[in-house]
XYZ file of C-alpha atoms in Angstrom:
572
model
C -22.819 -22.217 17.880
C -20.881 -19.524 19.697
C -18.336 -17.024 17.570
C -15.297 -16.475 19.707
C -12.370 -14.228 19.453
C -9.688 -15.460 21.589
C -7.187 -13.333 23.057
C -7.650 -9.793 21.788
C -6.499 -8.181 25.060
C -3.335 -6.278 24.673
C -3.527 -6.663 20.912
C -3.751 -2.364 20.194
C -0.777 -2.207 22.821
C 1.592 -4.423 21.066
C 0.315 -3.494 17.826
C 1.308 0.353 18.956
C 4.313 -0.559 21.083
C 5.895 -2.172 17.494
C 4.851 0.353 15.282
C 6.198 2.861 17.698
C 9.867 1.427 17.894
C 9.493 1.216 13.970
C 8.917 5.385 14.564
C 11.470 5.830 17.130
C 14.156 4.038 14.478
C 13.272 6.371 11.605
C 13.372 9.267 13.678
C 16.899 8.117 15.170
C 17.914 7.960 11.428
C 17.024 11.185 10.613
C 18.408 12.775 13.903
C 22.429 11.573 12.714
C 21.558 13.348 9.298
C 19.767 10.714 6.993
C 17.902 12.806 4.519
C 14.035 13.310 4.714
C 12.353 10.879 2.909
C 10.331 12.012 -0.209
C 7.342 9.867 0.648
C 6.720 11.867 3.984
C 7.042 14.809 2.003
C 4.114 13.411 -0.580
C 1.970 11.751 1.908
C -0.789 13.674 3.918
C -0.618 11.490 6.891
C 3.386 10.258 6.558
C 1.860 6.430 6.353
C 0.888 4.168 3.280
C 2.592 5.731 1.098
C 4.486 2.716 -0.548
C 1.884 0.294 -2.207
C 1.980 -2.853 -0.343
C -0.559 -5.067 0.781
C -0.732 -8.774 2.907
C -3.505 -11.766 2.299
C -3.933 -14.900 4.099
C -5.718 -17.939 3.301
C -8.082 -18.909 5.735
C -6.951 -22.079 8.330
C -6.884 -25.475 6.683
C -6.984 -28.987 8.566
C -4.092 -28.652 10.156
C -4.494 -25.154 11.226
C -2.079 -24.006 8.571
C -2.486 -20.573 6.497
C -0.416 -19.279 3.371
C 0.553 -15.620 3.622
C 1.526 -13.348 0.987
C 3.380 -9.625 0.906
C 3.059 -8.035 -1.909
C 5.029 -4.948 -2.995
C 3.392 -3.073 -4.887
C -0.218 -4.208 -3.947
C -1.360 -7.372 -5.234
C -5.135 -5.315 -5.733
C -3.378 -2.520 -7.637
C -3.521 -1.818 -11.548
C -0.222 -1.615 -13.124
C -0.784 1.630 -14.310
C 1.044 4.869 -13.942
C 0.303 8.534 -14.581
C 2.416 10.794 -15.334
C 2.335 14.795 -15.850
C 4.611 17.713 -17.271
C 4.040 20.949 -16.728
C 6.701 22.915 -18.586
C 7.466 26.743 -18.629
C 7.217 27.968 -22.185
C 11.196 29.104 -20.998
C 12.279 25.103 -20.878
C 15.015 24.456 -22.793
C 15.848 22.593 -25.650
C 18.356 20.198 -23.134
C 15.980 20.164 -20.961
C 12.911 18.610 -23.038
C 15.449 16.016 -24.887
C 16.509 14.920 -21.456
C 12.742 14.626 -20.613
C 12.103 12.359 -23.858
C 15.138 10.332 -23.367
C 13.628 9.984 -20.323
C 10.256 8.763 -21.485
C 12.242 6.737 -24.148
C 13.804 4.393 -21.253
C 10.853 4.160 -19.214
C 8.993 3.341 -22.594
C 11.730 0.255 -23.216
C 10.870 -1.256 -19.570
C 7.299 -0.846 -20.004
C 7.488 -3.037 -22.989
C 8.595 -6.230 -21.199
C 5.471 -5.698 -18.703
C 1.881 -5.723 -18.776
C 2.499 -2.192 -17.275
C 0.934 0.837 -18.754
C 1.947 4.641 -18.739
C -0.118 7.701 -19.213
C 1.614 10.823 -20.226
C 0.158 14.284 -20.136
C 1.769 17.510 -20.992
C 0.814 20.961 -20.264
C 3.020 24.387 -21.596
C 2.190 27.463 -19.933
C 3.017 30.625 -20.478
C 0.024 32.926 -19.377
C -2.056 30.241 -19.772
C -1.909 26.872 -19.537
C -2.308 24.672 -22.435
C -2.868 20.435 -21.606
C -2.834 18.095 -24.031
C -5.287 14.865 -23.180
C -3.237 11.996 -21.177
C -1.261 9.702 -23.983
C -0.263 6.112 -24.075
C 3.553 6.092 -23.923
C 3.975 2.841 -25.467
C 1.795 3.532 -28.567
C 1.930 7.125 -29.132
C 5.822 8.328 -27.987
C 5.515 10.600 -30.810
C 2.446 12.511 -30.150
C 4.011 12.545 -26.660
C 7.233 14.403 -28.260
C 5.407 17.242 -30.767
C 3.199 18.173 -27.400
C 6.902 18.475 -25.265
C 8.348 20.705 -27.946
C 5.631 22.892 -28.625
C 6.666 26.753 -28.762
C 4.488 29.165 -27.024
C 5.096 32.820 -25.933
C 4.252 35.543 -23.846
C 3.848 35.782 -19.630
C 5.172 33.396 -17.209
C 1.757 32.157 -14.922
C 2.787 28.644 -13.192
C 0.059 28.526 -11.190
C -2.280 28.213 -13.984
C 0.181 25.319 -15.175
C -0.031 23.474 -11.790
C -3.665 24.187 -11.554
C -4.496 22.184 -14.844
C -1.398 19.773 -14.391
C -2.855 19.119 -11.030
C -6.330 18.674 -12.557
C -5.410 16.353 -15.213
C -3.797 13.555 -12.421
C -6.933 14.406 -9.967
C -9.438 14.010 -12.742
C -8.378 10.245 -13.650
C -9.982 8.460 -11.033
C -9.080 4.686 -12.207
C -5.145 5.127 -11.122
C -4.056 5.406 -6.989
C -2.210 8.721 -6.015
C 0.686 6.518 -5.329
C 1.400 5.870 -9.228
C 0.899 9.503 -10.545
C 3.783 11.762 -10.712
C 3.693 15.727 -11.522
C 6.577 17.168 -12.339
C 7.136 20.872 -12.659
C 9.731 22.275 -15.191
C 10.509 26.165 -14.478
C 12.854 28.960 -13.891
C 9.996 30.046 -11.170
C 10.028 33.684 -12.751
C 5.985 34.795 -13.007
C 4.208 37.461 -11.916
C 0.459 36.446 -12.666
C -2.045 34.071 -11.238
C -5.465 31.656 -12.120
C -6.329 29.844 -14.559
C -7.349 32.880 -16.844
C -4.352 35.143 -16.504
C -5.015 37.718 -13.267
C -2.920 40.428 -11.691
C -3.043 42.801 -8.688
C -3.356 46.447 -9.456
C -0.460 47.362 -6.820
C 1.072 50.931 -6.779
C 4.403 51.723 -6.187
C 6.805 54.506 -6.404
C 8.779 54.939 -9.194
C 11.168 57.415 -7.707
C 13.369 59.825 -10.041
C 16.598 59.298 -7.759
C 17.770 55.815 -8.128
C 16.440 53.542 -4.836
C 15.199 57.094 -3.461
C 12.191 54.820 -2.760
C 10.187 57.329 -0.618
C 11.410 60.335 -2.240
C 9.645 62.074 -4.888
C 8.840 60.051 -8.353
C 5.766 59.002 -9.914
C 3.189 55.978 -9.277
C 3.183 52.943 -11.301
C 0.556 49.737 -11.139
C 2.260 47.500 -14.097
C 3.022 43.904 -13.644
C 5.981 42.445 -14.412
C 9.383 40.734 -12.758
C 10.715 43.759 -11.936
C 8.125 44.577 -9.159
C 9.993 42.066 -7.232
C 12.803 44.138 -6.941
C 10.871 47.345 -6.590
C 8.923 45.915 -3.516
C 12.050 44.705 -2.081
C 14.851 46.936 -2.977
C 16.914 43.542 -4.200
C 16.361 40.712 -6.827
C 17.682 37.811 -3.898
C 14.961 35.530 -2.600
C 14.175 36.425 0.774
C 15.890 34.591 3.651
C 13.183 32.193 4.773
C 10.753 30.860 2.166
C 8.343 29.363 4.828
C 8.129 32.620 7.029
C 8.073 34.528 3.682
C 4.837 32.659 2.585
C 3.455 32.873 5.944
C 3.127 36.431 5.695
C 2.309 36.765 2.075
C -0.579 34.231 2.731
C -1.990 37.115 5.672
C -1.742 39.469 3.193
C -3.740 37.714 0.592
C -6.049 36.444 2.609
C -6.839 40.125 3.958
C -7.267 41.420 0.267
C -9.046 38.736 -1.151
C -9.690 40.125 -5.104
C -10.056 43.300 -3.827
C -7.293 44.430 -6.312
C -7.394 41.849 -9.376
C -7.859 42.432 -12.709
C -7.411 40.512 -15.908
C -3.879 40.477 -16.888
C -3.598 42.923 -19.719
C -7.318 44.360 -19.149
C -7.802 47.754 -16.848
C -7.649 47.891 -13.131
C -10.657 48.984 -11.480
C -9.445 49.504 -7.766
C -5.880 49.528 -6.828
C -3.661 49.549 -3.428
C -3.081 53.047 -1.619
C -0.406 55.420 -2.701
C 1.125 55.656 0.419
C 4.419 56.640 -0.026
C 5.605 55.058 3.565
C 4.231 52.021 3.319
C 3.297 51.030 -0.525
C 6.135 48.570 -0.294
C 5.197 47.114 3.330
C 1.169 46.750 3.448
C 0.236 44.639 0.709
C 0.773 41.814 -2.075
C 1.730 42.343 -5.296
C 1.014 40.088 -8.318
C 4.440 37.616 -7.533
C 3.537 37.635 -4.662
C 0.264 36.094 -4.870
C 1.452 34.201 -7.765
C 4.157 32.579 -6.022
C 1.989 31.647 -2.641
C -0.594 30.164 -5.105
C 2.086 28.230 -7.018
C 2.940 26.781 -3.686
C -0.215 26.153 -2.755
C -0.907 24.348 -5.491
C 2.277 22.109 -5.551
C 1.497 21.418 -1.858
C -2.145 19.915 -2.415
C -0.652 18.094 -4.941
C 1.506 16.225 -2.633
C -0.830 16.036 0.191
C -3.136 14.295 -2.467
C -0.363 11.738 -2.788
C 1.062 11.844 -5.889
C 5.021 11.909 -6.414
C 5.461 15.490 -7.069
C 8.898 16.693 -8.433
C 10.462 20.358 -9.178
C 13.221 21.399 -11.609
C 14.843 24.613 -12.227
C 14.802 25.526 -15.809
C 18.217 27.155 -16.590
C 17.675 30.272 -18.023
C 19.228 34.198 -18.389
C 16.437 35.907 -16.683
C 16.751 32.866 -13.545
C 20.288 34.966 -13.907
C 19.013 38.019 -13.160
C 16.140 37.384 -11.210
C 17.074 35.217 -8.688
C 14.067 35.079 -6.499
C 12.516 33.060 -9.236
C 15.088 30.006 -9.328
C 15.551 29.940 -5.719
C 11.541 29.356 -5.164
C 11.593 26.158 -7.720
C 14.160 25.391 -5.127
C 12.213 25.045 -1.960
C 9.442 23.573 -3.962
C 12.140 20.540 -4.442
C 13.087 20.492 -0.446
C 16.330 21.948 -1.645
C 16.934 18.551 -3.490
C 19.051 18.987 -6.713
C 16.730 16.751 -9.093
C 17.009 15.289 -12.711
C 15.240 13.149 -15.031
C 17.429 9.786 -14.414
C 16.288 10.004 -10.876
C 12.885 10.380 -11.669
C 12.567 8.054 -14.217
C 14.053 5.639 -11.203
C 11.044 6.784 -8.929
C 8.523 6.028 -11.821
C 9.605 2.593 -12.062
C 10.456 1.312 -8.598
C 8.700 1.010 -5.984
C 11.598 0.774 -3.742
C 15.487 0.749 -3.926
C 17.788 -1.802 -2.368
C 17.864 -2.012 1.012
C 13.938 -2.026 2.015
C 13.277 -4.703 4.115
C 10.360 -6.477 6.061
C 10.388 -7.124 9.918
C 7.484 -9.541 10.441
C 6.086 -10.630 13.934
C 4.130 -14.116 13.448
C 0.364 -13.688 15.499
C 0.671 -14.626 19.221
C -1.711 -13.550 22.229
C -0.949 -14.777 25.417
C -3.087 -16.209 28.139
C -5.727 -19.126 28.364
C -7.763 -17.601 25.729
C -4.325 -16.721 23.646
C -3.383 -18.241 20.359
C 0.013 -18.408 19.157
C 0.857 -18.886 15.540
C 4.228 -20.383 14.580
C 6.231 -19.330 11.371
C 6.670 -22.744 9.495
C 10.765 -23.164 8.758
C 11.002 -25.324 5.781
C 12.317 -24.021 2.122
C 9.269 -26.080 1.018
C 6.744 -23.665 2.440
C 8.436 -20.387 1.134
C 7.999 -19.227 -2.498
C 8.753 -15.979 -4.471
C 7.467 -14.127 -7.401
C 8.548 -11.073 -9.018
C 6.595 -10.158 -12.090
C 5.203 -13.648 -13.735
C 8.748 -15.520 -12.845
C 8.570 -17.791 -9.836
C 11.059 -18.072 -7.053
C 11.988 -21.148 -5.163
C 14.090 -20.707 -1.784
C 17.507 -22.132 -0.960
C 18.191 -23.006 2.634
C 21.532 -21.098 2.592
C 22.089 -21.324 6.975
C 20.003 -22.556 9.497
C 17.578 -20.101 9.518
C 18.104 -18.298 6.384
C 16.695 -18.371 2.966
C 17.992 -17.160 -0.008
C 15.974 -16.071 -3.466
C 17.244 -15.440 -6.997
C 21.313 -16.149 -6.995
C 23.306 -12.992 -8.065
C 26.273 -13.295 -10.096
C 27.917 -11.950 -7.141
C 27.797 -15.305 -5.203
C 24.419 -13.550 -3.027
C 21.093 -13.457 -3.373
C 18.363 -10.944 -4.925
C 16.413 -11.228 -1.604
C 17.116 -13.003 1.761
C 14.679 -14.297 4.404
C 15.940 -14.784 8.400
C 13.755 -16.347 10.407
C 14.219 -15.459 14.578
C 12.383 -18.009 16.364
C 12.827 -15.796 19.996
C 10.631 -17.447 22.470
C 8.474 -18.763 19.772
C 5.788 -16.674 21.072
C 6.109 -12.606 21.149
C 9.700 -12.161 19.777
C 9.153 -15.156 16.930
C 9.766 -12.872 13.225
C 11.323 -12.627 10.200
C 13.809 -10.058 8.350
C 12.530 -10.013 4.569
C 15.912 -8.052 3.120
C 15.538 -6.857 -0.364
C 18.792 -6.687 -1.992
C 17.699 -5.172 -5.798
C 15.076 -2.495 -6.683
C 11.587 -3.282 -6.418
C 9.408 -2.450 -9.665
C 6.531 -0.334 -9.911
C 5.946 -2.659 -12.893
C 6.735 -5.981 -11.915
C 5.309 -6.637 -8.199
C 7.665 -8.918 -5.657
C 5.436 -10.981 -3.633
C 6.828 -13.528 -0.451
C 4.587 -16.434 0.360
C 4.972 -18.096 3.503
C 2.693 -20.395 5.988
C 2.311 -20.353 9.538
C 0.764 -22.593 12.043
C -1.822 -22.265 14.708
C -0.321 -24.421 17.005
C -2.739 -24.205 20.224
C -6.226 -24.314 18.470
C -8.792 -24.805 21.202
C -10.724 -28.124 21.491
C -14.240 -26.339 23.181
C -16.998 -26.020 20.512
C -16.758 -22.851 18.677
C -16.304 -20.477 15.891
C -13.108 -18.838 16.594
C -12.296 -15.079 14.643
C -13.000 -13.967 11.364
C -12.036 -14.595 7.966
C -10.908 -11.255 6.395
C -7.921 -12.326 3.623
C -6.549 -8.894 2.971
C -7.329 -7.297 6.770
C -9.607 -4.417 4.729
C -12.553 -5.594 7.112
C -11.421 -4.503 10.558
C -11.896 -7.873 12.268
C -10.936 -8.301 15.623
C -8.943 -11.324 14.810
C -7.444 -14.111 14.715
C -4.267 -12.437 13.733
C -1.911 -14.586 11.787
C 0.820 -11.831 12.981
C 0.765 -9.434 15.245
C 2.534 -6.791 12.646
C 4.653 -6.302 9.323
C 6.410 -3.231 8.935
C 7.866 -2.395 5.592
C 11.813 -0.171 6.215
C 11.608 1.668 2.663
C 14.575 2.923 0.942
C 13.519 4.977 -2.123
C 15.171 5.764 -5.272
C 16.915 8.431 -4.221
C 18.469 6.177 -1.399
C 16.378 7.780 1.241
C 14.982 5.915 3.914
C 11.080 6.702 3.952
C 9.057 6.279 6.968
C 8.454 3.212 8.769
C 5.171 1.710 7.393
C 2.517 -1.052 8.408
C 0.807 -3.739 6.270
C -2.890 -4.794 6.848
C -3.419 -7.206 9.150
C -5.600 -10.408 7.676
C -7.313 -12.307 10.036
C -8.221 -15.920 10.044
C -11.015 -18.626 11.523
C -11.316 -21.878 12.482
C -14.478 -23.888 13.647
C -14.699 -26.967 16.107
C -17.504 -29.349 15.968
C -19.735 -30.345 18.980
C -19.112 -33.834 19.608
C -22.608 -36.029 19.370
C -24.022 -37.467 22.725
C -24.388 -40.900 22.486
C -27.388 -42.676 24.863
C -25.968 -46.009 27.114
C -27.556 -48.966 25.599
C -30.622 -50.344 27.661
C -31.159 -54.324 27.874
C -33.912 -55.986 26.470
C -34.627 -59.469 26.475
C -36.085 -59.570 22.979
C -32.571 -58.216 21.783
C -31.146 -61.361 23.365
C -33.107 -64.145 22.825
C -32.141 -67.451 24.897
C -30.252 -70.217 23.417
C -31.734 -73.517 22.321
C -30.379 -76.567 24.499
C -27.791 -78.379 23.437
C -29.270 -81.511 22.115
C -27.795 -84.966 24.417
C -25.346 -87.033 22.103
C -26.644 -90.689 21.675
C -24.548 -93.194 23.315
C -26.327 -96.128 21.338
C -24.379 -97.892 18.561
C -26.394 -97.556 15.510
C -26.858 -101.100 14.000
C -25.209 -101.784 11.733
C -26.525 -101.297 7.888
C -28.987 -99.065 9.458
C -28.359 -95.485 7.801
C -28.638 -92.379 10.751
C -31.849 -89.988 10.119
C -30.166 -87.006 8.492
C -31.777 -83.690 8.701
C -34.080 -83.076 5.644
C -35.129 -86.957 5.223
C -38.370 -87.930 5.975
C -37.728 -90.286 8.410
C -35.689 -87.435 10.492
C -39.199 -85.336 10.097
C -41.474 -88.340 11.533
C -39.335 -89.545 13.999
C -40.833 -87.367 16.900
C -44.528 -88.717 16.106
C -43.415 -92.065 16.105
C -41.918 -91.569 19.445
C -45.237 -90.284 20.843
C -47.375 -92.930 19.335
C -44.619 -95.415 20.983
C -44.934 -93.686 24.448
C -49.087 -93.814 24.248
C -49.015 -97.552 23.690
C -46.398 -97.827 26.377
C -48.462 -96.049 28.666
C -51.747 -97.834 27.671
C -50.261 -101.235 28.134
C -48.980 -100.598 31.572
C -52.153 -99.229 32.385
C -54.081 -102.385 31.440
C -51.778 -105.202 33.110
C -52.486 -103.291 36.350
C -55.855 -103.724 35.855
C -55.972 -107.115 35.274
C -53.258 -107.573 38.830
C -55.715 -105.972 40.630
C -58.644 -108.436 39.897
């Protein structure tokens, strides 16, 4: 029997041609001054960056199929990493507003079958992790790691590189559900894991900023070579052209001029006395850049990557340092309540759903039809299950508010109830990381074709690549994230469903033969004679009835014998 996929043509082009208006809209937003959205920013690609995903059930009897969105994915492990990586300078405020923090997210976690990993790493020259911790069962190993006092150097890339390391290194949890988040006053002046410098010489001059006058050489590493490379302690105008040509400049050295931090330096920049300050890349320098590196990977990789200036009296003085935690936050002022938020939703109010229902057009089209009925539509969020209310014609509501509304409201748009036919999922409350939201609905293949035939592919979660059938032609999620940012547009996968119709059987025309109908006995005469009376009738079965007919012959023989014999005798 033939496999058929019906009415693929023009599928990419509508399937492009919606996610491309979806593009259009979020770049219109951000044109009138929305605020870039923080998934973009941790995404390598700027798409699937929420957790979502979409299954169907495969066509029943009457063509019908039950699909479900799921936010976060239905697939995904409700578990969470997250990572500190704290400058020895952190203050006291700081780590009790990091606990209190944990505290909360510890309460919520509770109610859910949810699980948090915390790990902490302290740097100073080095970095110094801890292993990853259960936050429900072990708060207070959690809180003696946080307050740990260390001195001596300021190296954050090391603390990035083994914060960064810890979140890469446990495979079991998606990038989506690990956060890093970087607590410093951005002041360091060394780089790797084991603490490195660059042997850089500079003028120390013996007139006050006589910087190419007479004075003395120098090659020791510290904050203040910020300020004697650049003549000021502000951060530079531009941070992105700034790293740009740092980057050249390390890239051209290589390790020509390391040496462990505190050890001797074996080769060291020229003493050029024109152009010591201009030519190469002093240990913040290269510390910085790497920091940044570092931070970027981290949110290329995926995970949710935040920044925080530690307030301290040297971030005071040396300006530069505070400034670069800035750009590492997009210039976003960030605290703990907001990031315990983006730990434990998904989403914020105001994400909603567009959904197209599957429709190809043409003789070998298919057009599936969204099935309108409260009956067929069901919530859950968490465990608890949601029934829908027919609130309009046309809408659904789920979860009454005490406001008189409802948590989350389904419109249905037939359109032409081909193309155009959709629905607008609106979600009213946040959406926990912790407690998925999933919308089941049904729709309808209302065209199925009556030729013999295996039509698509059964793929329930659209992770095959199937060329269909479609049971809609796209879902785009609208994100809005805890910061009340609208993210990027974003696409669900696209399950595909099959159906199969039966060749009838051929039936052969039915050939006469006589032995199938055999000929009717005659109808035997009625006797007209009057039966004498006290004379019983032969019945069938009696004797007499069963020697009747030789009687009759016998009769007929003597008949015939007697007539035989009297015309013998006439004729003598």
């Amino acid at each position: 029997m033939e496999t058929k996929v019906r009415g693929n043509r023009g599928r990419t082009a509508r399937l492009a041609a919606a996610f491309l208006a979806a593009l259009v809209a979020a770049t219109l937003a951000v044109a009138v001054g929305a605020p870039a959205s923080a998934w973009a920013a941790n995404a390598s690609d700027g798409l699937w960056t929420v957790s979502k995903s979409k299954t169907a059930t495969n066509l029943d009897e009457d063509y019908t199929s039950q699909v479900t969105l799921s936010l976060p994915s239905a697939e995904e492990q409700l578990v969470s990493d997250v990572v500190f990586v704290l400058d020895k300078s952190t203050s006291a405020e700081l780590e009790d507003q990091a606990l209190n923090m944990l505290s909360e997210l510890k309460t919520q976690v509770e109610k859910t079958n949810a699980k948090v990993n915390v790990g902490v790493v302290i740097f100073n020259k080095e970095a110094h992790a801890s292993e990853f911790m259960d936050l429900a069962t072990q708060y207070s190993a959690i809180e003696a790691a946080i307050k740990q006092n260390i001195s001596s150097g300021t190296n954050t890339h090391a603390g990035l590189l083994a914060g960064k390391a810890m979140l890469d290194n446990d495979t079991s949890v998606s990038a989506d559900r690990k956060c890093l988040i970087f607590v410093s006053d951005g002041i360091t002046y060394m780089y790797n894991a084991e603490p490195t410098a660059t042997a850089w010489n500079f003028n120390q001059p013996n007139a006050r900023d006589d910087w190419y006058g007479s004075g003395s050489w120098g090659t020791f590493t510290g904050p203040d070579n910020w300020y004697s490379k650049y003549h000021t302690n502000n951060a530079p105008d531009n941070w992105g052209t700034w790293l740009a040509e740092v980057g050249q400049k390390v890239s051209v050295q290589g390790e020509t001029y390391d040496y462990p931090y505190g050890g001797t330096a074996t080769t060291s920049t020229a003493q050029d006395i024109n152009n010591w300050d201009k030519d190469y890349a002093m240990s913040i320098d290269k510390a910085l850049y790497l920091t940044n590196e570092v931070y970027q990977e981290a949110k290329t990789a995926g995970y949710h990557c935040y920044a925080m200036t530690a307030a301290t009296s040297s971030g005071t003085q040396y300006t530069w340092g505070p400034s670069f935690v800035n750009y590492l936050a997009d210039g976003q002022a960030v605290n703990f309540s907001q990031i315990k938020n983006d730990i434990l939703y998904l989403l914020d109010a105001g994400s909603k759903v567009e959904d197209y229902m599957g429709y190809v057009a043409g003789d070998d089209g298919y057009n599936f039809d969204f099935v309108n009925d409260a009956s067929a539509l069901s919530m859950k969020v968490g465990d608890k299950a949601i029934s829908a209310v027919k609130i309009a014609d046309n809408k659904y509501g789920f979860a009454a508010n005490a406001e008189g509304g409802y948590d989350y409201i389904l419109e249905y748009v037939p359109g032409d109830k081909a193309g155009s036919e959709h629905f607008v999922w609106t979600i009213n409350v946040p959406v926990s990381n912790f407690a998925p939201v999933q919308l089941t609905y049904s729709v309808q293949l209302v065209n199925p074709s009556e030729q013999a035939g295996t039509y698509g592919a059964f793929d329930a979660n659209g992770s095959k690549g199937y060329a269909g059938l479609y049971t809609n032609n796209s879902a785009t999620l609208y994100p809005v994230n805890s910061f009340e940012q609208p993210g990027t547009p974003e696409l669900f996968p696209m399950p595909t469903v099959s159906y199969t119709v039966a060749e009838k059987p051929v039936v052969d025309e039915p050939v006469d033969n006589p032995a199938d109908n055999p000929v009717d006995p005659q109808t035997p005469v009625e006797s007209t004679e009057t039966p004498v009376k006290g004379t019983p009738l032969a019945q069938t079965g009696d004797p007499l009835s069963a020697a009747l007919p030789f009687a009759a012959c016998a009769l007929a023989v003597c008949v015939g014998a007697g007539a035989f014999a009297l015309r013998r005798m006439n004729s003598r």
